[in-house]
Tab-separated table of C-alpha atoms and ligand atoms in Angstrom:
chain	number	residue	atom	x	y	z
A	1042	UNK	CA	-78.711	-256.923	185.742
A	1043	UNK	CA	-82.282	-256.938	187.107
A	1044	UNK	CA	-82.709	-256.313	191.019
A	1045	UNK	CA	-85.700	-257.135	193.286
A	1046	UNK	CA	-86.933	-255.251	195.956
A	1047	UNK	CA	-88.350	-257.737	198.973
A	1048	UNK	CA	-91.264	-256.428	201.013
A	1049	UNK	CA	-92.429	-257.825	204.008
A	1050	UNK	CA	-96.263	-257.293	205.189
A	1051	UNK	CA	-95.560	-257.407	209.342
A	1052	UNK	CA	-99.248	-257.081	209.691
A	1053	UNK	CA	-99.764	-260.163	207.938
A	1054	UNK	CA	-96.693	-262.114	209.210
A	1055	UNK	CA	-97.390	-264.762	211.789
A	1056	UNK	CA	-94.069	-265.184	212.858
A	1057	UNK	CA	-93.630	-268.725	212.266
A	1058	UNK	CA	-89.424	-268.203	211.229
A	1059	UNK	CA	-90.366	-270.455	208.085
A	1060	UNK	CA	-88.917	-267.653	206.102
A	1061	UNK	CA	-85.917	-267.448	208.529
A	1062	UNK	CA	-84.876	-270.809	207.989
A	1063	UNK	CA	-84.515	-270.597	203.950
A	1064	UNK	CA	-83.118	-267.730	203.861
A	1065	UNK	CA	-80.419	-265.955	205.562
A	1066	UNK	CA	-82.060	-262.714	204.274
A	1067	UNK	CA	-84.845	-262.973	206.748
A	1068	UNK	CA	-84.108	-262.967	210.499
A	1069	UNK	CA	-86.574	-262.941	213.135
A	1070	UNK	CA	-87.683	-259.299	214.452
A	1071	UNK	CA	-89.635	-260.211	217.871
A	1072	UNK	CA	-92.558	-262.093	217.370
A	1073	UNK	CA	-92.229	-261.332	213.486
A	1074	UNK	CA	-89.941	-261.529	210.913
A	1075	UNK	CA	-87.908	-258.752	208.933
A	1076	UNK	CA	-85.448	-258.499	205.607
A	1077	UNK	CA	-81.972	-257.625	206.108
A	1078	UNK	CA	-81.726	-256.125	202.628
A	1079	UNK	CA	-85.239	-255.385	200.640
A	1080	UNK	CA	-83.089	-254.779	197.591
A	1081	UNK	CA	-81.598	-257.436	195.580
A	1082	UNK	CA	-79.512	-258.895	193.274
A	1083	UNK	CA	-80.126	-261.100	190.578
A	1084	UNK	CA	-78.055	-263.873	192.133
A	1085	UNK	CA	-79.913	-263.738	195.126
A	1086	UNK	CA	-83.456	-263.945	193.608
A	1087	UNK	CA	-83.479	-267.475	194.018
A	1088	UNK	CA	-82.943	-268.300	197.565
A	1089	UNK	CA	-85.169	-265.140	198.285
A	1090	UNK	CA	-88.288	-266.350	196.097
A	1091	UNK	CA	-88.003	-269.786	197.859
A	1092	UNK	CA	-88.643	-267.434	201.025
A	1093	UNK	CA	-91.120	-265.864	199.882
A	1094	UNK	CA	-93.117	-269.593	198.752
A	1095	UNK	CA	-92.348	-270.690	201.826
A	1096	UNK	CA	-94.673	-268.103	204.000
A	1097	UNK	CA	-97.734	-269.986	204.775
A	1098	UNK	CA	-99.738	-266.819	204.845
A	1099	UNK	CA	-97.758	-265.063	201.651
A	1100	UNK	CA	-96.870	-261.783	203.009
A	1101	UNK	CA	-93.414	-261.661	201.518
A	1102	UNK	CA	-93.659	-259.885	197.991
A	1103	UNK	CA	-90.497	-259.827	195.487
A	1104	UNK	CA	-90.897	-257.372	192.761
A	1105	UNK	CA	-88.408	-256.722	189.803
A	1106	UNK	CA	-86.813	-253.517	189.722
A	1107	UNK	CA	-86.388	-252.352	186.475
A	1108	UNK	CA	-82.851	-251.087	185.472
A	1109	UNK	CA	-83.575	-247.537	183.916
A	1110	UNK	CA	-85.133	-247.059	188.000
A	1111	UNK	CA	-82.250	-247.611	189.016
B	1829	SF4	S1	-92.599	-267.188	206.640
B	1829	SF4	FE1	-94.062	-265.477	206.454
B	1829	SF4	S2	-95.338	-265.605	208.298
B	1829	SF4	FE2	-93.530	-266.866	208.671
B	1829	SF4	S3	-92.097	-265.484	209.734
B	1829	SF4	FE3	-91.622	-265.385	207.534
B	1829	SF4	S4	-92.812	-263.645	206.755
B	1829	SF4	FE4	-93.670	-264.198	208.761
């Protein structure tokens, strides 16, 4: 199964919690936000990506792990 490693751009992040809200993978850090886990499973892309579209200023990045990486 594929995995997907989350990266967060603190720099960029405005701390608005949007992220926080969707998804229990993203908790508030101060006035930013963080990921719990920046590696993921396949079943957890979903709720993740919806994250990651809901960042008004697009600083969370998912990208696919390939398996032979692993
Ligand atoms: S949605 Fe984006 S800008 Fe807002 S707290 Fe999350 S990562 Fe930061």
């Amino acid at each position: 199964m594929a995995k997907y490693k989350i990266e967060l751009d603190e720099k960029t992040c405005i701390g608005c919690k949007a992220c926080t809200v969707v998804c229990e993978n993203f908790i508030p850090d101060g006035d930013k936000a963080k990921v719990v886990n920046d590696t993921i499973e396949q079943s957890e892309f979903k709720i993740n990506k919806e994250a990651e579209e809901a960042c008004p200023v697009k600083c969370i990045t998912i990208t696919k792990i390939e398996d032979k990486e692993e």
